[in-house]
PDB file of C-alpha atoms in Angstrom:
ATOM      1  CA  UNK V  14      17.911  -5.128 -39.932  1.00  0.00           C
ATOM      2  CA  UNK V  15      18.096  -2.580 -43.076  1.00  0.00           C
ATOM      3  CA  UNK V  16      15.753  -0.133 -41.071  1.00  0.00           C
ATOM      4  CA  UNK V  17      18.529   0.204 -38.605  1.00  0.00           C
ATOM      5  CA  UNK V  18      20.600   1.902 -41.165  1.00  0.00           C
ATOM      6  CA  UNK V  19      21.258   5.693 -40.383  1.00  0.00           C
ATOM      7  CA  UNK V  20      19.872   5.136 -36.631  1.00  0.00           C
ATOM      8  CA  UNK V  21      22.892   3.356 -35.215  1.00  0.00           C
ATOM      9  CA  UNK V  22      24.035   7.036 -34.179  1.00  0.00           C
ATOM     10  CA  UNK V  23      21.219   7.273 -33.110  1.00  0.00           C
ATOM     11  CA  UNK V  24      20.804   4.387 -30.759  1.00  0.00           C
ATOM     12  CA  UNK V  25      24.442   5.171 -29.797  1.00  0.00           C
ATOM     13  CA  UNK V  26      23.437   7.987 -28.427  1.00  0.00           C
ATOM     14  CA  UNK V  27      20.456   6.193 -26.185  1.00  0.00           C
ATOM     15  CA  UNK V  28      22.345   4.229 -24.399  1.00  0.00           C
ATOM     16  CA  UNK V  29      24.399   6.407 -23.069  1.00  0.00           C
ATOM     17  CA  UNK V  30      23.048   8.344 -21.827  1.00  0.00           C
ATOM     18  CA  UNK V  31      21.083   5.741 -19.725  1.00  0.00           C
ATOM     19  CA  UNK V  32      24.896   4.300 -19.041  1.00  0.00           C
ATOM     20  CA  UNK V  33      25.587   7.610 -18.044  1.00  0.00           C
ATOM     21  CA  UNK V  34      22.352   8.086 -15.903  1.00  0.00           C
ATOM     22  CA  UNK V  35      22.632   4.853 -14.548  1.00  0.00           C
ATOM     23  CA  UNK V  36      26.444   5.128 -13.733  1.00  0.00           C
ATOM     24  CA  UNK V  37      25.118   9.086 -12.265  1.00  0.00           C
ATOM     25  CA  UNK V  38      22.133   6.896  -9.726  1.00  0.00           C
ATOM     26  CA  UNK V  39      24.997   4.652  -8.522  1.00  0.00           C
ATOM     27  CA  UNK V  40      26.902   7.676  -7.393  1.00  0.00           C
ATOM     28  CA  UNK V  41      23.729   8.832  -5.287  1.00  0.00           C
ATOM     29  CA  UNK V  42      23.223   7.303  -1.522  1.00  0.00           C
ATOM     30  CA  UNK V  43      20.122   4.745  -1.917  1.00  0.00           C
ATOM     31  CA  UNK V  44      17.871   6.762   0.086  1.00  0.00           C
ATOM     32  CA  UNK V  45      18.144   9.603  -1.619  1.00  0.00           C
ATOM     33  CA  UNK V  46      15.565  11.887  -1.831  1.00  0.00           C
ATOM     34  CA  UNK V  47      13.266   9.393   0.823  1.00  0.00           C
ATOM     35  CA  UNK V  48      14.796  11.274   3.675  1.00  0.00           C
ATOM     36  CA  UNK V  49      11.526  12.628   4.852  1.00  0.00           C
ATOM     37  CA  UNK V  50       9.448  10.400   3.977  1.00  0.00           C
ATOM     38  CA  UNK V  51      11.362   7.525   6.198  1.00  0.00           C
ATOM     39  CA  UNK V  52      11.842   9.569   8.801  1.00  0.00           C
ATOM     40  CA  UNK V  53       7.748  10.258   9.377  1.00  0.00           C
ATOM     41  CA  UNK V  54       6.884   7.055   8.650  1.00  0.00           C
ATOM     42  CA  UNK V  55       9.293   5.500  11.422  1.00  0.00           C
ATOM     43  CA  UNK V  56       7.850   8.032  13.754  1.00  0.00           C
ATOM     44  CA  UNK V  57       3.953   6.726  12.480  1.00  0.00           C
ATOM     45  CA  UNK V  58       5.112   3.134  12.281  1.00  0.00           C
ATOM     46  CA  UNK V  59       6.234   3.757  16.165  1.00  0.00           C
ATOM     47  CA  UNK V  60       3.115   5.520  16.923  1.00  0.00           C
ATOM     48  CA  UNK V  61       1.045   2.498  15.534  1.00  0.00           C
ATOM     49  CA  UNK V  62       3.028   0.449  17.613  1.00  0.00           C
ATOM     50  CA  UNK V  63       2.603   2.363  21.049  1.00  0.00           C
ATOM     51  CA  UNK V  64      -1.829   2.024  19.631  1.00  0.00           C
ATOM     52  CA  UNK V  65      -1.137  -1.839  19.618  1.00  0.00           C
ATOM     53  CA  UNK V  66       0.260  -2.253  22.569  1.00  0.00           C
ATOM     54  CA  UNK V  67      -2.271  -0.174  23.729  1.00  0.00           C
ATOM     55  CA  UNK V  68      -5.196  -2.325  21.905  1.00  0.00           C
ATOM     56  CA  UNK V  69      -3.416  -5.512  23.667  1.00  0.00           C
ATOM     57  CA  UNK V  70      -3.757  -4.270  27.258  1.00  0.00           C
ATOM     58  CA  UNK V  71      -7.520  -2.669  26.981  1.00  0.00           C
ATOM     59  CA  UNK V  72      -8.546  -5.589  25.228  1.00  0.00           C
ATOM     60  CA  UNK V  73      -7.435  -8.215  27.999  1.00  0.00           C
ATOM     61  CA  UNK V  74      -9.907  -6.499  30.637  1.00  0.00           C
ATOM     62  CA  UNK V  75     -13.582  -6.907  29.676  1.00  0.00           C
ATOM     63  CA  UNK V  76     -14.920  -3.977  31.149  1.00  0.00           C
ATOM     64  CA  UNK V  77     -12.282  -1.979  28.228  1.00  0.00           C
ATOM     65  CA  UNK V  78     -12.619  -4.159  25.492  1.00  0.00           C
ATOM     66  CA  UNK V  79     -15.103  -0.912  23.646  1.00  0.00           C
ATOM     67  CA  UNK V  80     -12.288   1.249  24.177  1.00  0.00           C
ATOM     68  CA  UNK V  81      -9.630  -0.649  22.259  1.00  0.00           C
ATOM     69  CA  UNK V  82     -12.213  -1.663  19.613  1.00  0.00           C
ATOM     70  CA  UNK V  83     -12.262   2.122  18.917  1.00  0.00           C
ATOM     71  CA  UNK V  84      -8.522   2.605  19.524  1.00  0.00           C
ATOM     72  CA  UNK V  85      -8.329   0.259  16.540  1.00  0.00           C
ATOM     73  CA  UNK V  86     -10.759   1.778  14.189  1.00  0.00           C
ATOM     74  CA  UNK V  87      -9.084   5.136  14.277  1.00  0.00           C
ATOM     75  CA  UNK V  88      -6.249   3.888  13.855  1.00  0.00           C
ATOM     76  CA  UNK V  89      -7.349   2.717  11.182  1.00  0.00           C
ATOM     77  CA  UNK V  90      -8.810   5.666  10.116  1.00  0.00           C
ATOM     78  CA  UNK V  91      -6.231   7.700  10.312  1.00  0.00           C
ATOM     79  CA  UNK V  92      -3.799   5.115   8.519  1.00  0.00           C
ATOM     80  CA  UNK V  93      -6.231   4.359   5.635  1.00  0.00           C
ATOM     81  CA  UNK V  94      -6.689   8.449   5.432  1.00  0.00           C
ATOM     82  CA  UNK V  95      -3.373   9.312   5.243  1.00  0.00           C
ATOM     83  CA  UNK V  96      -2.274   6.327   2.579  1.00  0.00           C
ATOM     84  CA  UNK V  97      -5.272   7.595   0.247  1.00  0.00           C
ATOM     85  CA  UNK V  98      -4.105  11.111   0.248  1.00  0.00           C
ATOM     86  CA  UNK V  99      -0.228  10.343  -0.386  1.00  0.00           C
ATOM     87  CA  UNK V 100      -1.115   7.854  -2.981  1.00  0.00           C
ATOM     88  CA  UNK V 101      -3.540  10.860  -4.902  1.00  0.00           C
ATOM     89  CA  UNK V 102      -0.383  12.747  -4.466  1.00  0.00           C
ATOM     90  CA  UNK V 103       2.212  10.687  -5.637  1.00  0.00           C
ATOM     91  CA  UNK V 104       0.265   9.992  -8.594  1.00  0.00           C
ATOM     92  CA  UNK V 105       0.249  13.500  -9.472  1.00  0.00           C
ATOM     93  CA  UNK V 106       4.252  14.028  -8.690  1.00  0.00           C
ATOM     94  CA  UNK V 107       4.805  10.763 -11.304  1.00  0.00           C
ATOM     95  CA  UNK V 108       3.147  12.211 -14.202  1.00  0.00           C
ATOM     96  CA  UNK V 109       6.248  13.824 -14.674  1.00  0.00           C
ATOM     97  CA  UNK V 110       7.935  10.019 -15.916  1.00  0.00           C
ATOM     98  CA  UNK V 111       7.263   8.581 -18.599  1.00  0.00           C
ATOM     99  CA  UNK V 112       5.424   4.781 -19.710  1.00  0.00           C
ATOM    100  CA  UNK V 113       8.130   2.183 -19.814  1.00  0.00           C
ATOM    101  CA  UNK V 114       7.584  -1.045 -21.339  1.00  0.00           C
ATOM    102  CA  UNK V 115       5.418  -4.129 -18.774  1.00  0.00           C
ATOM    103  CA  UNK V 116       8.305  -6.913 -17.981  1.00  0.00           C
ATOM    104  CA  UNK V 117       6.539 -10.068 -17.038  1.00  0.00           C
ATOM    105  CA  UNK V 118       8.002  -9.793 -13.776  1.00  0.00           C
ATOM    106  CA  UNK V 119       5.891  -6.588 -12.625  1.00  0.00           C
ATOM    107  CA  UNK V 120       2.947  -8.075 -15.052  1.00  0.00           C
ATOM    108  CA  UNK V 121       3.056 -10.754 -12.431  1.00  0.00           C
ATOM    109  CA  UNK V 122       2.919  -9.456  -8.915  1.00  0.00           C
ATOM    110  CA  UNK V 123       0.377  -6.836 -10.715  1.00  0.00           C
ATOM    111  CA  UNK V 124      -2.137  -9.604 -10.788  1.00  0.00           C
ATOM    112  CA  UNK V 125      -1.388 -11.189  -7.405  1.00  0.00           C
ATOM    113  CA  UNK V 126      -1.854  -7.973  -6.097  1.00  0.00           C
ATOM    114  CA  UNK V 127      -5.102  -7.605  -7.872  1.00  0.00           C
ATOM    115  CA  UNK V 128      -5.708 -11.120  -5.895  1.00  0.00           C
ATOM    116  CA  UNK V 129      -4.991  -9.592  -2.904  1.00  0.00           C
ATOM    117  CA  UNK V 130      -7.887  -6.703  -3.439  1.00  0.00           C
ATOM    118  CA  UNK V 131     -10.054  -8.802  -4.482  1.00  0.00           C
ATOM    119  CA  UNK V 132      -9.886 -10.867  -1.130  1.00  0.00           C
ATOM    120  CA  UNK V 133      -9.882  -7.316   1.381  1.00  0.00           C
ATOM    121  CA  UNK V 134     -13.136  -6.078  -0.929  1.00  0.00           C
ATOM    122  CA  UNK V 135     -14.834  -9.776  -0.187  1.00  0.00           C
ATOM    123  CA  UNK V 136     -13.991  -8.759   3.543  1.00  0.00           C
ATOM    124  CA  UNK V 137     -14.892  -5.208   3.542  1.00  0.00           C
ATOM    125  CA  UNK V 138     -18.115  -6.311   2.094  1.00  0.00           C
ATOM    126  CA  UNK V 139     -18.720  -8.338   4.436  1.00  0.00           C
ATOM    127  CA  UNK V 140     -17.791  -5.836   7.373  1.00  0.00           C
ATOM    128  CA  UNK V 141     -20.560  -3.302   5.796  1.00  0.00           C
ATOM    129  CA  UNK V 142     -23.745  -4.671   5.738  1.00  0.00           C
ATOM    130  CA  UNK V 143     -24.063  -5.758   9.320  1.00  0.00           C
ATOM    131  CA  UNK V 144     -22.652  -1.980  10.186  1.00  0.00           C
ATOM    132  CA  UNK V 145     -25.114  -0.391   8.011  1.00  0.00           C
ATOM    133  CA  UNK V 146     -27.898  -2.496   9.664  1.00  0.00           C
ATOM    134  CA  UNK V 147     -26.313  -0.918  12.683  1.00  0.00           C
ATOM    135  CA  UNK V 148     -26.398   2.060  12.339  1.00  0.00           C
ATOM    136  CA  UNK V 149     -29.844   3.009  13.272  1.00  0.00           C
ATOM    137  CA  UNK V 150     -29.636   1.837  16.713  1.00  0.00           C
ATOM    138  CA  UNK V 151     -26.636   4.620  17.128  1.00  0.00           C
ATOM    139  CA  UNK V 152     -23.592   2.541  18.247  1.00  0.00           C
ATOM    140  CA  UNK V 153     -20.528   3.539  18.003  1.00  0.00           C
ATOM    141  CA  UNK V 154     -18.837   0.630  17.262  1.00  0.00           C
ATOM    142  CA  UNK V 155     -21.335   0.696  13.932  1.00  0.00           C
ATOM    143  CA  UNK V 156     -20.357   4.075  12.405  1.00  0.00           C
ATOM    144  CA  UNK V 157     -16.553   2.846  12.904  1.00  0.00           C
ATOM    145  CA  UNK V 158     -16.950  -0.071  11.301  1.00  0.00           C
ATOM    146  CA  UNK V 159     -18.949   1.493   8.667  1.00  0.00           C
ATOM    147  CA  UNK V 160     -16.516   4.142   8.098  1.00  0.00           C
ATOM    148  CA  UNK V 161     -13.299   1.335   8.063  1.00  0.00           C
ATOM    149  CA  UNK V 162     -14.922  -0.316   5.880  1.00  0.00           C
ATOM    150  CA  UNK V 163     -15.891   2.167   3.192  1.00  0.00           C
ATOM    151  CA  UNK V 164     -12.580   4.282   3.151  1.00  0.00           C
ATOM    152  CA  UNK V 165     -10.305   0.614   3.368  1.00  0.00           C
ATOM    153  CA  UNK V 166     -11.907  -0.345   0.253  1.00  0.00           C
ATOM    154  CA  UNK V 167     -11.481   3.306  -1.552  1.00  0.00           C
ATOM    155  CA  UNK V 168      -7.653   3.235  -0.022  1.00  0.00           C
ATOM    156  CA  UNK V 169      -7.087  -0.170  -1.674  1.00  0.00           C
ATOM    157  CA  UNK V 170      -8.050   0.716  -4.627  1.00  0.00           C
ATOM    158  CA  UNK V 171      -6.481   4.062  -5.219  1.00  0.00           C
ATOM    159  CA  UNK V 172      -3.599   2.563  -4.111  1.00  0.00           C
ATOM    160  CA  UNK V 173      -3.968  -0.740  -6.739  1.00  0.00           C
ATOM    161  CA  UNK V 174      -3.978   1.731  -9.241  1.00  0.00           C
ATOM    162  CA  UNK V 175      -1.140   3.974  -8.491  1.00  0.00           C
ATOM    163  CA  UNK V 176       1.235   0.728  -8.289  1.00  0.00           C
ATOM    164  CA  UNK V 177      -0.387  -0.203 -11.473  1.00  0.00           C
ATOM    165  CA  UNK V 178       0.660   2.869 -12.762  1.00  0.00           C
ATOM    166  CA  UNK V 179       3.732   3.947 -11.300  1.00  0.00           C
ATOM    167  CA  UNK V 180       5.583   0.284 -11.838  1.00  0.00           C
ATOM    168  CA  UNK V 181       5.271   1.390 -15.923  1.00  0.00           C
ATOM    169  CA  UNK V 182       6.991   4.725 -15.080  1.00  0.00           C
ATOM    170  CA  UNK V 183      11.037   5.084 -15.558  1.00  0.00           C
ATOM    171  CA  UNK V 184      13.611   7.879 -15.643  1.00  0.00           C
ATOM    172  CA  UNK V 185      13.467   9.781 -18.744  1.00  0.00           C
ATOM    173  CA  UNK V 186      16.046  12.344 -18.416  1.00  0.00           C
ATOM    174  CA  UNK V 187      18.872  13.001 -15.400  1.00  0.00           C
ATOM    175  CA  UNK V 188      17.214  15.381 -14.031  1.00  0.00           C
ATOM    176  CA  UNK V 189      14.030  12.547 -13.083  1.00  0.00           C
ATOM    177  CA  UNK V 190      17.071  10.358 -11.449  1.00  0.00           C
ATOM    178  CA  UNK V 191      18.225  13.156  -9.826  1.00  0.00           C
ATOM    179  CA  UNK V 192      15.415  15.186  -8.277  1.00  0.00           C
ATOM    180  CA  UNK V 193      13.696  11.895  -8.205  1.00  0.00           C
ATOM    181  CA  UNK V 194      10.362  12.989  -7.541  1.00  0.00           C
ATOM    182  CA  UNK V 195       8.014  12.085  -5.344  1.00  0.00           C
ATOM    183  CA  UNK V 196      10.448   9.184  -3.996  1.00  0.00           C
ATOM    184  CA  UNK V 197       9.581  10.018   0.021  1.00  0.00           C
ATOM    185  CA  UNK V 198       6.370  10.131  -0.970  1.00  0.00           C
ATOM    186  CA  UNK V 199       6.343   6.447  -2.012  1.00  0.00           C
ATOM    187  CA  UNK V 200       8.718   5.852   1.103  1.00  0.00           C
ATOM    188  CA  UNK V 201       6.072   7.039   3.071  1.00  0.00           C
ATOM    189  CA  UNK V 202       3.660   5.089   1.842  1.00  0.00           C
ATOM    190  CA  UNK V 203       5.751   2.088   2.292  1.00  0.00           C
ATOM    191  CA  UNK V 204       5.993   2.344   5.849  1.00  0.00           C
ATOM    192  CA  UNK V 205       2.379   2.894   6.244  1.00  0.00           C
ATOM    193  CA  UNK V 206       1.622   0.115   3.929  1.00  0.00           C
ATOM    194  CA  UNK V 207       4.298  -1.969   6.528  1.00  0.00           C
ATOM    195  CA  UNK V 208       2.364  -0.636   9.674  1.00  0.00           C
ATOM    196  CA  UNK V 209      -0.881  -1.330   8.121  1.00  0.00           C
ATOM    197  CA  UNK V 210       0.545  -4.932   7.748  1.00  0.00           C
ATOM    198  CA  UNK V 211       1.138  -5.038  11.086  1.00  0.00           C
ATOM    199  CA  UNK V 212      -2.196  -3.855  12.363  1.00  0.00           C
ATOM    200  CA  UNK V 213      -3.619  -6.399  10.393  1.00  0.00           C
ATOM    201  CA  UNK V 214      -1.867  -9.916  11.394  1.00  0.00           C
ATOM    202  CA  UNK V 215      -2.001  -9.071  15.226  1.00  0.00           C
ATOM    203  CA  UNK V 216      -5.279  -6.774  15.216  1.00  0.00           C
ATOM    204  CA  UNK V 217      -7.924  -7.548  12.927  1.00  0.00           C
ATOM    205  CA  UNK V 218      -9.064 -10.732  13.882  1.00  0.00           C
ATOM    206  CA  UNK V 219      -9.689  -9.646  17.918  1.00  0.00           C
ATOM    207  CA  UNK V 220     -11.449  -6.198  16.870  1.00  0.00           C
ATOM    208  CA  UNK V 221     -13.630  -7.409  14.254  1.00  0.00           C
ATOM    209  CA  UNK V 222     -14.452 -10.521  15.902  1.00  0.00           C
ATOM    210  CA  UNK V 223     -17.756  -8.287  16.699  1.00  0.00           C
ATOM    211  CA  UNK V 224     -21.405  -8.993  17.919  1.00  0.00           C
ATOM    212  CA  UNK V 225     -22.219  -6.831  15.297  1.00  0.00           C
ATOM    213  CA  UNK V 226     -21.210  -9.443  12.828  1.00  0.00           C
ATOM    214  CA  UNK V 227     -21.556 -12.135  14.792  1.00  0.00           C
ATOM    215  CA  UNK V 228     -25.842 -11.505  15.353  1.00  0.00           C
ATOM    216  CA  UNK V 229     -26.169 -11.369  11.873  1.00  0.00           C
ATOM    217  CA  UNK V 230     -23.911 -13.567   9.960  1.00  0.00           C
ATOM    218  CA  UNK V 231     -24.337 -16.448  13.440  1.00  0.00           C
ATOM    219  CA  UNK V 232     -20.788 -17.269  14.756  1.00  0.00           C
ATOM    220  CA  UNK V 233     -20.102 -20.212  12.958  1.00  0.00           C
ATOM    221  CA  UNK V 234     -20.378 -18.421   9.265  1.00  0.00           C
ATOM    222  CA  UNK V 235     -18.665 -14.997  10.795  1.00  0.00           C
ATOM    223  CA  UNK V 236     -15.562 -17.241  11.096  1.00  0.00           C
ATOM    224  CA  UNK V 237     -15.462 -19.153   7.782  1.00  0.00           C
ATOM    225  CA  UNK V 238     -15.129 -15.488   6.044  1.00  0.00           C
ATOM    226  CA  UNK V 239     -12.701 -14.380   8.637  1.00  0.00           C
ATOM    227  CA  UNK V 240     -10.385 -17.483   7.569  1.00  0.00           C
ATOM    228  CA  UNK V 241     -10.312 -17.701   4.179  1.00  0.00           C
ATOM    229  CA  UNK V 242     -10.427 -13.218   4.002  1.00  0.00           C
ATOM    230  CA  UNK V 243      -8.051 -12.487   6.640  1.00  0.00           C
ATOM    231  CA  UNK V 244      -4.852 -14.361   4.858  1.00  0.00           C
ATOM    232  CA  UNK V 245      -5.916 -12.162   1.889  1.00  0.00           C
ATOM    233  CA  UNK V 246      -6.068  -9.343   3.496  1.00  0.00           C
ATOM    234  CA  UNK V 247      -2.361 -10.076   5.317  1.00  0.00           C
ATOM    235  CA  UNK V 248      -1.333 -10.740   1.264  1.00  0.00           C
ATOM    236  CA  UNK V 249      -2.514  -7.444  -0.195  1.00  0.00           C
ATOM    237  CA  UNK V 250      -0.848  -5.122   2.555  1.00  0.00           C
ATOM    238  CA  UNK V 251       2.911  -7.347   2.325  1.00  0.00           C
ATOM    239  CA  UNK V 252       2.211  -7.289  -0.911  1.00  0.00           C
ATOM    240  CA  UNK V 253       2.017  -3.744  -1.741  1.00  0.00           C
ATOM    241  CA  UNK V 254       4.613  -3.213   0.406  1.00  0.00           C
ATOM    242  CA  UNK V 255       7.322  -5.246  -2.305  1.00  0.00           C
ATOM    243  CA  UNK V 256       5.665  -3.753  -4.973  1.00  0.00           C
ATOM    244  CA  UNK V 257       6.316  -0.615  -3.430  1.00  0.00           C
ATOM    245  CA  UNK V 258       9.832  -1.351  -2.913  1.00  0.00           C
ATOM    246  CA  UNK V 259      10.235  -1.881  -6.211  1.00  0.00           C
ATOM    247  CA  UNK V 260       9.017   0.762  -7.743  1.00  0.00           C
ATOM    248  CA  UNK V 261      10.748   3.148  -4.980  1.00  0.00           C
ATOM    249  CA  UNK V 262      14.494   1.419  -6.618  1.00  0.00           C
ATOM    250  CA  UNK V 263      13.231   1.164  -9.938  1.00  0.00           C
ATOM    251  CA  UNK V 264      11.095   3.915 -10.912  1.00  0.00           C
ATOM    252  CA  UNK V 265      14.442   6.303 -10.715  1.00  0.00           C
ATOM    253  CA  UNK V 266      16.450   4.477 -13.039  1.00  0.00           C
ATOM    254  CA  UNK V 267      16.254   4.207 -17.660  1.00  0.00           C
ATOM    255  CA  UNK V 268      14.563   1.698 -18.731  1.00  0.00           C
ATOM    256  CA  UNK V 269      14.638   0.617 -22.392  1.00  0.00           C
ATOM    257  CA  UNK V 270      11.244   2.024 -24.103  1.00  0.00           C
TER     258      UNK V 270
END
């Protein structure tokens, strides 16, 4: 108690600064500094939906299933590449925000995210091994599966690191509240994860049921692997979207540190 003597004015000034900044935050529209990311993200999301429709059309025809598989893999590679680059750029942009105290709720979300990451890496490693074994045969599917698995492992790890880092950031000045550095990129990344969630929910089970993996693991073993891993992958993408929405809403407010 005695340590606070002489610091009352400083504490009151800090609280007044927080009140003014949070009042300023409410004056801005909710989508302030995120319109570009929202617009580009929605365009990409619509393109993903078109790709999904084409995938199901081609997959329904036996002679077009290789085309459907190639379309699925290319869609995944584009989304993963964009997401990886966006995570790196956004991390650089958010470095100007100071670090705040981690709440118990955020810590719990981070732990759930790590559980989903384990499932993602678990599944991609099972995808990667048969694909690498099949590379000498020159199959395009093997090359695409290997590239997708490696890129997905890289992207998921970078994204988890980004979420763990960004969830601890908060506005340090009224300029941060006003400028919201990196918010448009967070919006874009959020929609990217939503698009990947759609792809993983509706396409993965069909697209990854390939002869490369069935011949390597046997059909029964591959079914067990996919039934264990796919729910965790879907959960990872969905929970990442939730965490990114929390960062989008809370990173540009004043918090006690």
